[in-house]
Coordinates of C-alpha atoms in Angstrom, one line a residue:
X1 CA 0.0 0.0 0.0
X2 CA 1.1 3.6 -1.0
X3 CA 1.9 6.3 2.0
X4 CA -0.9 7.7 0.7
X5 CA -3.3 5.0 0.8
X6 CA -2.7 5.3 4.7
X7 CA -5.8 7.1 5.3
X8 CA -8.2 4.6 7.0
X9 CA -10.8 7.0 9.5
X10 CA -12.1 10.2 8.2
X11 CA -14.0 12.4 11.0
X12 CA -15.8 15.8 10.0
X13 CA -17.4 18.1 12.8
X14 CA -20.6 19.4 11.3
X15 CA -23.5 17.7 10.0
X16 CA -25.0 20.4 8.2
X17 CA -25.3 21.4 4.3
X18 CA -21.8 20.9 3.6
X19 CA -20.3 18.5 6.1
X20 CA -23.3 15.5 5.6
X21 CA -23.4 15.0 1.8
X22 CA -20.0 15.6 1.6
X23 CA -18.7 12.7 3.7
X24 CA -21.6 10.9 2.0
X25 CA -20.1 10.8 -1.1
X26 CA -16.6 10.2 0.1
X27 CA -17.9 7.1 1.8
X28 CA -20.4 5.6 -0.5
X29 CA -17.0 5.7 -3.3
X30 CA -14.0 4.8 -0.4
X31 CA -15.4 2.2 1.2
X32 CA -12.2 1.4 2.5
X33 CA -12.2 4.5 4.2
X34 CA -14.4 4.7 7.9
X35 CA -16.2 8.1 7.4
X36 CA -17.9 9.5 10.5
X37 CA -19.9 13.0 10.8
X38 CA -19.9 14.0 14.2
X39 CA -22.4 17.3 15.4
X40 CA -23.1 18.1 19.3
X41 CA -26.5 18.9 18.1
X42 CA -28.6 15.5 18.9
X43 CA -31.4 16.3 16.7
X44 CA -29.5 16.2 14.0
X45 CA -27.2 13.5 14.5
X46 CA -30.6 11.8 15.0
X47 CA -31.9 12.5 11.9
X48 CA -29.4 11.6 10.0
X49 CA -29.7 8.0 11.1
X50 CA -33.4 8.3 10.4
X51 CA -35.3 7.9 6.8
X52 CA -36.2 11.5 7.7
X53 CA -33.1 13.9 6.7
X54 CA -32.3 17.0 8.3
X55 CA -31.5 18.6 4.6
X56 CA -33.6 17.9 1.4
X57 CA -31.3 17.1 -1.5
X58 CA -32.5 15.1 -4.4
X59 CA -30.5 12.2 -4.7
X60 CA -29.2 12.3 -1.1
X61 CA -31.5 10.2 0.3
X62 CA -29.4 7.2 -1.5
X63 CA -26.5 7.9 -1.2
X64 CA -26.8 8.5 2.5
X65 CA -28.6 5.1 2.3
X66 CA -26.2 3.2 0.5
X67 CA -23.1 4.1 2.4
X68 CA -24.9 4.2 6.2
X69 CA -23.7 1.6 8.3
X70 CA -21.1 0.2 6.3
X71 CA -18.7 2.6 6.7
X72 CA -20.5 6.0 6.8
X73 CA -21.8 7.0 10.8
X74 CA -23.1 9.6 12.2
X75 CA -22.5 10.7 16.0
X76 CA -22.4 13.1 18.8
X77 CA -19.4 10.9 20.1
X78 CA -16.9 14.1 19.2
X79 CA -13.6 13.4 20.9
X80 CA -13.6 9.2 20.2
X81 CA -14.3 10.0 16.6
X82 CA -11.8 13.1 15.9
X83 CA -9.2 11.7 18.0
X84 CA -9.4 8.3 16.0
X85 CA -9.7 9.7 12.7
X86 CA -6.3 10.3 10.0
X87 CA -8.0 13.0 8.4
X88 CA -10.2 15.7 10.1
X89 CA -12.9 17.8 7.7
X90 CA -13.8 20.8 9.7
X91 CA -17.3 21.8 8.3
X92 CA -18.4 24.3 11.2
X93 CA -20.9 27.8 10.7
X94 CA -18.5 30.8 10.2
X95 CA -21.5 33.5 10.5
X96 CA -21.0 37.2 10.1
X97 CA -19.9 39.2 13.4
X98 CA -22.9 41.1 15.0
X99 CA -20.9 43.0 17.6
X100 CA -17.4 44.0 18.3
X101 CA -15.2 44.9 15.3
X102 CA -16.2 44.4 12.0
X103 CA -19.4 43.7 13.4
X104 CA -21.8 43.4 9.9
X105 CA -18.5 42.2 7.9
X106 CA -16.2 40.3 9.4
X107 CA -16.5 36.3 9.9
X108 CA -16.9 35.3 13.2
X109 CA -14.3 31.9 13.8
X110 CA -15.5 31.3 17.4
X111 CA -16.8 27.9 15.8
X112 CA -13.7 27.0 14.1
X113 CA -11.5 28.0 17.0
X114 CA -13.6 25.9 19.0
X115 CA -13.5 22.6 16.9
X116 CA -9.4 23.3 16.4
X117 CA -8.9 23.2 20.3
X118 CA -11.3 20.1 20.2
X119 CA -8.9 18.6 17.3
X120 CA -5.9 19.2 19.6
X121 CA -7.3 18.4 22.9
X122 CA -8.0 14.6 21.7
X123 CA -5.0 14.2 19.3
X124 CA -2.2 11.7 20.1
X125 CA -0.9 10.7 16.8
X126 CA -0.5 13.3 13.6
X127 CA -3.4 14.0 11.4
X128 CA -4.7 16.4 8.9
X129 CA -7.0 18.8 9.4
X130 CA -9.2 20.0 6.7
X131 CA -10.9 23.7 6.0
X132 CA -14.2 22.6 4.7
X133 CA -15.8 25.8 5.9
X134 CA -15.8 29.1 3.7
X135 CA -12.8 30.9 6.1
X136 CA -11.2 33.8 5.2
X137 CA -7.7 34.1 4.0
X138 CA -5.5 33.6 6.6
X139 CA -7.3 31.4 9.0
X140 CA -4.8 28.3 8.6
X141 CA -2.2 30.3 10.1
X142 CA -4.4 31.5 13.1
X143 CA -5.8 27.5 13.2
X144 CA -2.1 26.2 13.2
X145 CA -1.4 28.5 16.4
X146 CA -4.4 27.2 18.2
X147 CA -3.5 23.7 17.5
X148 CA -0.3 23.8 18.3
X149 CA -0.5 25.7 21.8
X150 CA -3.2 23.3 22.9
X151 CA -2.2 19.9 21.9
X152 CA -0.3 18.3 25.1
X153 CA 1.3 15.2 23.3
X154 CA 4.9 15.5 22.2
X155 CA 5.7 14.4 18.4
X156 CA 2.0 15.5 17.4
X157 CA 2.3 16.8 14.3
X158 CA -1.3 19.0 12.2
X159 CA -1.0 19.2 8.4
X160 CA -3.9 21.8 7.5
X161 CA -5.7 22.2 4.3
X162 CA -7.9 24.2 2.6
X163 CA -10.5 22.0 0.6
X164 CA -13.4 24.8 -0.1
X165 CA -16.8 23.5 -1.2
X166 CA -18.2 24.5 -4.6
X167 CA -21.5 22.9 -4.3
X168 CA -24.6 24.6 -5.4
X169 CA -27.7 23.8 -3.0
X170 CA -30.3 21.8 -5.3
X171 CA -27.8 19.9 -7.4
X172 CA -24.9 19.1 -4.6
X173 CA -25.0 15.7 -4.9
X174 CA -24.5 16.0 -8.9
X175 CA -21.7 18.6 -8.1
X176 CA -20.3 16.1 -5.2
X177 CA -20.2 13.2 -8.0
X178 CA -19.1 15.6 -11.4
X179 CA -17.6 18.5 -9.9
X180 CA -16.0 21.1 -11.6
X181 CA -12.9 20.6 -10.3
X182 CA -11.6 19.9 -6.6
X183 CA -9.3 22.4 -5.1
X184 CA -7.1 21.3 -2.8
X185 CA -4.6 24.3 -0.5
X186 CA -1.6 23.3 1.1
X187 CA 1.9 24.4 2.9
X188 CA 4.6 24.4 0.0
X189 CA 6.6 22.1 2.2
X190 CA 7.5 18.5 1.8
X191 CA 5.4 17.7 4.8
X192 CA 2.1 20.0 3.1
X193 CA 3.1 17.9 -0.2
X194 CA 2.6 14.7 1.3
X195 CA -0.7 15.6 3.2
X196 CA -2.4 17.4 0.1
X197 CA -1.5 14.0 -1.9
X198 CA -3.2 12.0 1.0
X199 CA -6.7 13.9 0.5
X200 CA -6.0 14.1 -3.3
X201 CA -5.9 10.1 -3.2
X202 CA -9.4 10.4 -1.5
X203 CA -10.8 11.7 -4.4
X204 CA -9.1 10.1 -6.8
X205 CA -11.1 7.2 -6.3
X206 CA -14.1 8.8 -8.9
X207 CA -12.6 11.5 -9.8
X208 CA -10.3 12.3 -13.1
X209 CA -7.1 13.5 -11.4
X210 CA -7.0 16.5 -13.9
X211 CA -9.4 18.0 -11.7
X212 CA -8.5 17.8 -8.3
X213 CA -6.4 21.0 -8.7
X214 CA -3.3 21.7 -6.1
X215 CA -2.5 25.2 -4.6
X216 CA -0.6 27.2 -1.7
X217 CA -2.9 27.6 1.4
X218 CA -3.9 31.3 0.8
X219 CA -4.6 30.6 -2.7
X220 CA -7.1 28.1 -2.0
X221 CA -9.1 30.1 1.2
X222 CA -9.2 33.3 -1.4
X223 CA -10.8 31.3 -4.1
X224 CA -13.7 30.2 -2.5
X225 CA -14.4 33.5 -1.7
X226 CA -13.9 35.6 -5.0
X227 CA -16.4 32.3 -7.0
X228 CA -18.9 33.3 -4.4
X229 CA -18.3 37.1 -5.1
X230 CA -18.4 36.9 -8.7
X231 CA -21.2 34.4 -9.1
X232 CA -23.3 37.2 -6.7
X233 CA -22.0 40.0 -8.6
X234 CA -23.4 38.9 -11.7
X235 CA -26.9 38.4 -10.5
X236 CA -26.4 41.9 -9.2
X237 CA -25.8 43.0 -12.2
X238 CA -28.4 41.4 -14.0
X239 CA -30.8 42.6 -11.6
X240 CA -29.4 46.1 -12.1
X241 CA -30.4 46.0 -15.2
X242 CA -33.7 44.7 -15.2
X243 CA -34.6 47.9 -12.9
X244 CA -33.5 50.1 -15.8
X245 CA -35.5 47.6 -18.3
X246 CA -38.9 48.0 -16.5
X247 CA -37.9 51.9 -16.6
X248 CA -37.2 51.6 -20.3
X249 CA -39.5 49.5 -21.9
X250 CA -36.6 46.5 -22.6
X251 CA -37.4 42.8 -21.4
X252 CA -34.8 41.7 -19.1
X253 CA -35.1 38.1 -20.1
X254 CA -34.1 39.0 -23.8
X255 CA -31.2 41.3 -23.1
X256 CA -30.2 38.1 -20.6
X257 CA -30.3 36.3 -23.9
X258 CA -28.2 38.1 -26.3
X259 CA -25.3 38.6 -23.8
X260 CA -25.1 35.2 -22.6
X261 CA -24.5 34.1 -26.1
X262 CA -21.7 35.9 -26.2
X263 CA -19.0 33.1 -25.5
X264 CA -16.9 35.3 -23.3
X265 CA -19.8 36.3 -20.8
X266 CA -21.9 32.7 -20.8
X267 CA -25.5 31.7 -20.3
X268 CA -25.8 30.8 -16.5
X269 CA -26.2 33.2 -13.8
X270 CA -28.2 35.8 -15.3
X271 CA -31.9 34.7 -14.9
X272 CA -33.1 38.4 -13.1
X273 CA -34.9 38.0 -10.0
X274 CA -36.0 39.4 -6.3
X275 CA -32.5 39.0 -5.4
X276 CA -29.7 36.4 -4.2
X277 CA -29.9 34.1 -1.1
X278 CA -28.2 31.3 0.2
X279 CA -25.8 31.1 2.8
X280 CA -22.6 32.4 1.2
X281 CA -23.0 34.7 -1.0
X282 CA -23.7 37.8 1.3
X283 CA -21.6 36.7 4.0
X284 CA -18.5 35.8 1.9
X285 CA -19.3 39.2 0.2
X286 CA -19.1 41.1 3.1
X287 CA -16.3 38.9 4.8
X288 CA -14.3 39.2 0.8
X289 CA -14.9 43.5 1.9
X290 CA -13.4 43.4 5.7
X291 CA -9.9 41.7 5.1
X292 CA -9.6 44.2 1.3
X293 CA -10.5 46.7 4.4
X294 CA -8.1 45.6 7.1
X295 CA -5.6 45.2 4.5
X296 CA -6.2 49.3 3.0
X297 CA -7.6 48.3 -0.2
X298 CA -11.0 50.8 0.6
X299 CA -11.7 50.8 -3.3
X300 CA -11.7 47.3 -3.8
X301 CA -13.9 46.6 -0.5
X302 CA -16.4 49.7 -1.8
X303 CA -16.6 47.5 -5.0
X304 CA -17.5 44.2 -3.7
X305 CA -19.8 46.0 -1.3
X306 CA -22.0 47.5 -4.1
X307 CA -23.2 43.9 -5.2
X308 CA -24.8 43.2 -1.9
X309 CA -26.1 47.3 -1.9
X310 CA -28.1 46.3 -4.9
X311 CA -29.3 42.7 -3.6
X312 CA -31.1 44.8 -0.8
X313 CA -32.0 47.3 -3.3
X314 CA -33.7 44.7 -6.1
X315 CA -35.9 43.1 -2.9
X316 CA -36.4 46.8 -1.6
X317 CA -38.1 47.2 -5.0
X318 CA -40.0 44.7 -5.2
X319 CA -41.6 45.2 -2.0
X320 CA -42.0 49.4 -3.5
X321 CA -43.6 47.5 -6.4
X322 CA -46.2 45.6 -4.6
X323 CA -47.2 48.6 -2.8
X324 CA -47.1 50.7 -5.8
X325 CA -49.5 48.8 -7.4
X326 CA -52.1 47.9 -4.7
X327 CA -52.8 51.6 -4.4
X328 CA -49.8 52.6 -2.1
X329 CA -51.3 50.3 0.9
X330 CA -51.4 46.2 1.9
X331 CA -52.9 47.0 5.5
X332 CA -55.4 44.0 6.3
X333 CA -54.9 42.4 2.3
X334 CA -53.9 38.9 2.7
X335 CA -51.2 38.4 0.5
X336 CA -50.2 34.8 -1.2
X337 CA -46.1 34.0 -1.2
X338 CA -45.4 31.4 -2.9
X339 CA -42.3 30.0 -2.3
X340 CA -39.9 30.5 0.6
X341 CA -36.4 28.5 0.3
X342 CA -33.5 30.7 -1.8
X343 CA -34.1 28.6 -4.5
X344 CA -36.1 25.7 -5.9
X345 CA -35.2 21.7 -5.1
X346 CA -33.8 23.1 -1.5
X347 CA -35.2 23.9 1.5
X348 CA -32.6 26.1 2.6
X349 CA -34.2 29.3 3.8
X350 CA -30.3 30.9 4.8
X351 CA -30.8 34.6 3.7
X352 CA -33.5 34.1 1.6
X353 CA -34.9 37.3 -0.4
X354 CA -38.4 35.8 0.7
X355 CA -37.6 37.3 4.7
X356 CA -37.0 40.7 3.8
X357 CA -39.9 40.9 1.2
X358 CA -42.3 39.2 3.9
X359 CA -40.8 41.8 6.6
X360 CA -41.4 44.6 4.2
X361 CA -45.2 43.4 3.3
X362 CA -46.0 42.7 7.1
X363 CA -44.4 45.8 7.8
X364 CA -47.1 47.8 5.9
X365 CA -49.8 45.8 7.7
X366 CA -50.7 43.0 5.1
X367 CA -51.3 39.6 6.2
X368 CA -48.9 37.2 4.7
X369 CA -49.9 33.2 4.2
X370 CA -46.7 31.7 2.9
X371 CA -46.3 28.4 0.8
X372 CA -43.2 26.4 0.0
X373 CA -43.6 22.6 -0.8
X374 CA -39.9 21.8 1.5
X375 CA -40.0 24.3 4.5
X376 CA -41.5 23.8 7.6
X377 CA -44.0 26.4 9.6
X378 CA -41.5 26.0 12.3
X379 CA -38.0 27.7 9.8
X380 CA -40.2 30.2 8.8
X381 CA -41.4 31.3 11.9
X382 CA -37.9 31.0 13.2
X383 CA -36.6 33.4 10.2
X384 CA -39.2 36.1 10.4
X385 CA -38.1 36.3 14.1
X386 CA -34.5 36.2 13.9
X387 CA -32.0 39.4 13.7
X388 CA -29.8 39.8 10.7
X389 CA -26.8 38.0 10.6
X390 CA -28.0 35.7 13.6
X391 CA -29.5 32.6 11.6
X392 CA -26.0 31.1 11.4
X393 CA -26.0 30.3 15.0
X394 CA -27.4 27.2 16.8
X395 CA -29.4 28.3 19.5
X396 CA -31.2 25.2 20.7
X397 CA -33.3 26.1 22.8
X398 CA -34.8 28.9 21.2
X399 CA -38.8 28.6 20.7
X400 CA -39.7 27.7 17.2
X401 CA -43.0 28.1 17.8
X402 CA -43.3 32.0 18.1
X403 CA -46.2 32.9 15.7
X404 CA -46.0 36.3 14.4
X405 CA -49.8 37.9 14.1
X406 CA -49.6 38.7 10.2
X407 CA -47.7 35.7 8.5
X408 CA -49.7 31.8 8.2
X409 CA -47.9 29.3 7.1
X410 CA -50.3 27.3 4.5
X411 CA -50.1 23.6 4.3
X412 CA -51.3 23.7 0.4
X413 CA -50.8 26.4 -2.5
X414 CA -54.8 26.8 -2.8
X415 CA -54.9 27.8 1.2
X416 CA -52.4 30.3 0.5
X417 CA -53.7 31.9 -2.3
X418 CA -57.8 31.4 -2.0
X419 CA -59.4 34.8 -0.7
X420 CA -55.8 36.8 -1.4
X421 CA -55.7 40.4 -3.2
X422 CA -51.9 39.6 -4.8
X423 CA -49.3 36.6 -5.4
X424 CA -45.8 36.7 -5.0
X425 CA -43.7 34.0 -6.6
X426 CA -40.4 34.1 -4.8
X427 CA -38.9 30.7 -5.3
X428 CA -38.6 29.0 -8.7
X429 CA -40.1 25.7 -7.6
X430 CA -41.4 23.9 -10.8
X431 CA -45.0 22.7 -9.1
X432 CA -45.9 26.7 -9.1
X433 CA -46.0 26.8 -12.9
X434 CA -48.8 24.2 -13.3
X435 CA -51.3 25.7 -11.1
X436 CA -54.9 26.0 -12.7
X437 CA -54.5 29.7 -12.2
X438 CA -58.4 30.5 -13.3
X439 CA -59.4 28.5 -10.7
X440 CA -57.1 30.4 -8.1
X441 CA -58.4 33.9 -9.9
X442 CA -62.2 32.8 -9.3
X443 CA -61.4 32.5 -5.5
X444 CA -59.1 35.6 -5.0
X445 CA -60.5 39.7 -4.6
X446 CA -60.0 41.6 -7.6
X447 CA -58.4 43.7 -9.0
X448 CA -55.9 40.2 -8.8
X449 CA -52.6 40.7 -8.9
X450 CA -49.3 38.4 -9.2
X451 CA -45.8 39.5 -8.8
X452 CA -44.0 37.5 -10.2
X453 CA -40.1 37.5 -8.5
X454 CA -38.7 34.7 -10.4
X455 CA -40.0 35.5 -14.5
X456 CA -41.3 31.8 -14.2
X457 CA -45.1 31.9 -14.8
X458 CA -47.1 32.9 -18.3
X459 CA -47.7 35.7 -18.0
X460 CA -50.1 36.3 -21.0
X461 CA -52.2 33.7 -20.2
X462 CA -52.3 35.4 -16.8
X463 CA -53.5 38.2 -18.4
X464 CA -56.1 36.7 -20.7
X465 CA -57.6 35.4 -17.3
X466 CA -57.4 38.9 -16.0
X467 CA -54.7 39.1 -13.5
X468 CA -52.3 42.3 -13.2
X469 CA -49.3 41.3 -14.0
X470 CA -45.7 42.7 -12.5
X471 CA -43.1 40.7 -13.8
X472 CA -39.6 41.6 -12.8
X473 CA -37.7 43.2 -16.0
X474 CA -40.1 43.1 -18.2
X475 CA -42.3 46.1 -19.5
X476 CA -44.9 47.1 -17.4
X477 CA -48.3 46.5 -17.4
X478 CA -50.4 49.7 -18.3
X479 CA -52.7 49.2 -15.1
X480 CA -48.9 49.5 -13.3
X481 CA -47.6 52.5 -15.4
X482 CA -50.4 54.7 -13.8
X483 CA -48.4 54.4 -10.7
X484 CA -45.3 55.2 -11.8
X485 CA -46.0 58.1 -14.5

């Protein structure tokens, strides 16, 4: 067997989005390899071992299956499993800092420091440790430190690694078994060498090994963040422009179109909507914007900073658009979301543009009865009354059962929309686009209006059945061009 076949136990602290399909897939393809996810939250560890999943994926379900119990665990045994394991994923919540220095910006690695002093509290042989989490640049060296101060057995050696994820929520376990390419960050030492060969044999075993790609340390924590930042920057700009389309008479979708044919710009990521979500994309943003700061470069923070100015502007303006058109006031109209997750096949609700429009409308006194076919009354309860910036940290105890007076949470789309003046699509989910939408006009007040957030529905027919129609980027609808002579 090679020296880098060695690796026999894998442990990853963190069961969430990241840390469970992940060590799926590296089991269900090594199954020489003992994989174990290890969480202190009990619920989830639980679930995990269930046929319920904490996290809806399609095509998760079997490879979890598949792999479970042969020689992929899940525990809330922390220190056997870490201190047993060769290799160490660290797959931990970096949120944004609410208070202190660079509160609103800055990552907060209280997680991570924690799980590195676990690491070296339980160590008595060498291993690897592994940045699964998005970090900023910089945070092996701090990691190393922490490690090494708190690790009481002599000859202990840590190898760490930056391994960012590039999975997109909705197609992870596609992206897990066909990625892209696998980037792997290491010390430039013989020692680094050897430990970024060990994890690169990991996923050699179904990946081509063209695409498990090699770099230094701080090449591989910046990366992760500037994909994120230019993946957000061009829905911002896209939704820039679809502002100035409605203004001008263009149709957002076709200028979308003719530039994405363009070979050098591309197709993807530039379908206009009520904005980005997710749970990277505004953090690493902001995070990408306080080291440029701490390091002087102001103009190249202030640039990175405008993509997130115009998320909150594009769901700002959708909310102005709602109440633009319903006669400048919502008070007492019930008012049919549709859709609550970021995006479609998830139900991820992480900084979803559906809070801050549902704020906005409840805000202005409508009453909002919210639909999505994967998220639970309890997560949307729990969003609407959760701070900025504080979603990204376990509180277990909190109540999940705090009802907010304005906002139901409908078990079926006809409960949400039957009896409501407007509809907002806010998630692309396919099931919304085969509605008998006569049926749902017969039942709702009139004027009717839909919104449409996500350009998904047809809008035409909508109109032949008489709904006023807003949808995003496109030219507006005459009824809506009194409002904004």
């Amino acid at each position: 067997m090679s020296e880098t076949a060695l690796v026999k136990k894998i442990a990853c602290i963190g069961a969430g989005y990241v840390g469970g399909p992940t060590m799926a897939m590296i089991a269900l393809n090594c199954p020489e390899i003992e994989v174990v996810v290890v969480d202190i939250n009990e619920e989830r560890i639980k679930a995990w071992n269930s046929d319920k999943l904490p996290i809806y994926e399609p095509g998760l379900d079997e490879v979890v299956k598949a792999a479970r119990g042969r020689n992929l665990f899940f525990s809330t045994d922390t220190k056997k499993h870490v201190g047993e394991a060769d290799v160490v994923f660290v797959s931990v919540n970096t949120p944004t800092k609410t208070t202190g220095i660079g509160a609103g910006r800055a990552a907060d690695l209280t997680y991570w420091e924690g799980a590195a002093r676990l690491i070296a509290s339980v160590s008595t042989g060498s291993k690897i440790v592994v940045e699964k989490s998005t970090v900023p640049v910089k945070t092996a060296e701090a990691i190393g430190k922490v490690l090494k101060r708190n690790c009481s057995s002599p000859g202990v050696t840590f190898e760490i690694l930056s391994n960012p994820e590039f999975l997109a929520e909705g197609t992870a376990i596609e992206d897990l078994r066909k990625p892209d390419r696998v980037l792997i960050g290491g010390a430039e030492t013989e020692s680094g060498r050897k430990a970024m060969a060990a994890l690169k044999w990991v996923y050699e075993h179904w990946i081509p090994s063209e695409r498990v790609l090699l770099a230094n340390l701080w090449s591989a924590e910046l990366a992760k963040l500037t994909a994120n930042a230019f993946l957000a920057q061009r829905i911002s700009s896209i939704n820039a422009i679809s502002a100035l389309c409605e203004a001008s008479g263009a149709d957002v979708q076709q200028v979308a179109h003719a530039i994405g044919t363009d070979s050098r710009i591309g197709p993807k990521f530039l379908n206009a909507s009520v904005g980005f979500g997710g749970s990277c994309f505004q953090k690493d943003i902001l995070n990408l914007c306080y080291v440029c700061e701490t390091l002087n470069l102001k103009e190249v923070a202030d640039y990175w900073a405008a993509v997130v100015t115009m998320n909150d502007y594009q769901k700002q303006r959708f909310v102005e658009r709602v109440l633009g058109a319903m006669f400048n006031t919502v008070a007492n109209k019930k008012i049919a979301v549709m859709g609550f997750a970021f995006k479609k096949d998830t139900g991820d609700t992480r900084e979803t543009p559906a809070i801050d429009v549902c704020k906005g409308l409840i805000r202005d006194g409508a009453k909002v009865s919210i639909f999505d076919p994967q998220v639970t009354s309890d997560q949307v309860f729990r969003d609407l009354s959760t701070s900025k910036f504080e979603w990204d940290r376990p509180d277990y105890s909190r109540s999940h059962t705090r009802i907010l007076d304005n906002v139901k949470v409908c078990s079926s789309p006809t409960e949400a929309m039957e009896g409501s003046h407007a509809i907002c699509v806010l998630t692309e989910w396919d099931e919304f686009k085969t509605y008998d939408y006569q049926a749902v006009y017969d039942k709702m007040c009139k004027p009717a209006f839909v919104f449409d957030g996500r350009n998904i529905l047809d809008h035409d027919k909508l109109r032949e059945i008489g709904f006023i129609v807003y949808a995003l980027g496109k030219p507006l609808d005459p009824f809506l061009q009194k409002n904004y002579s």
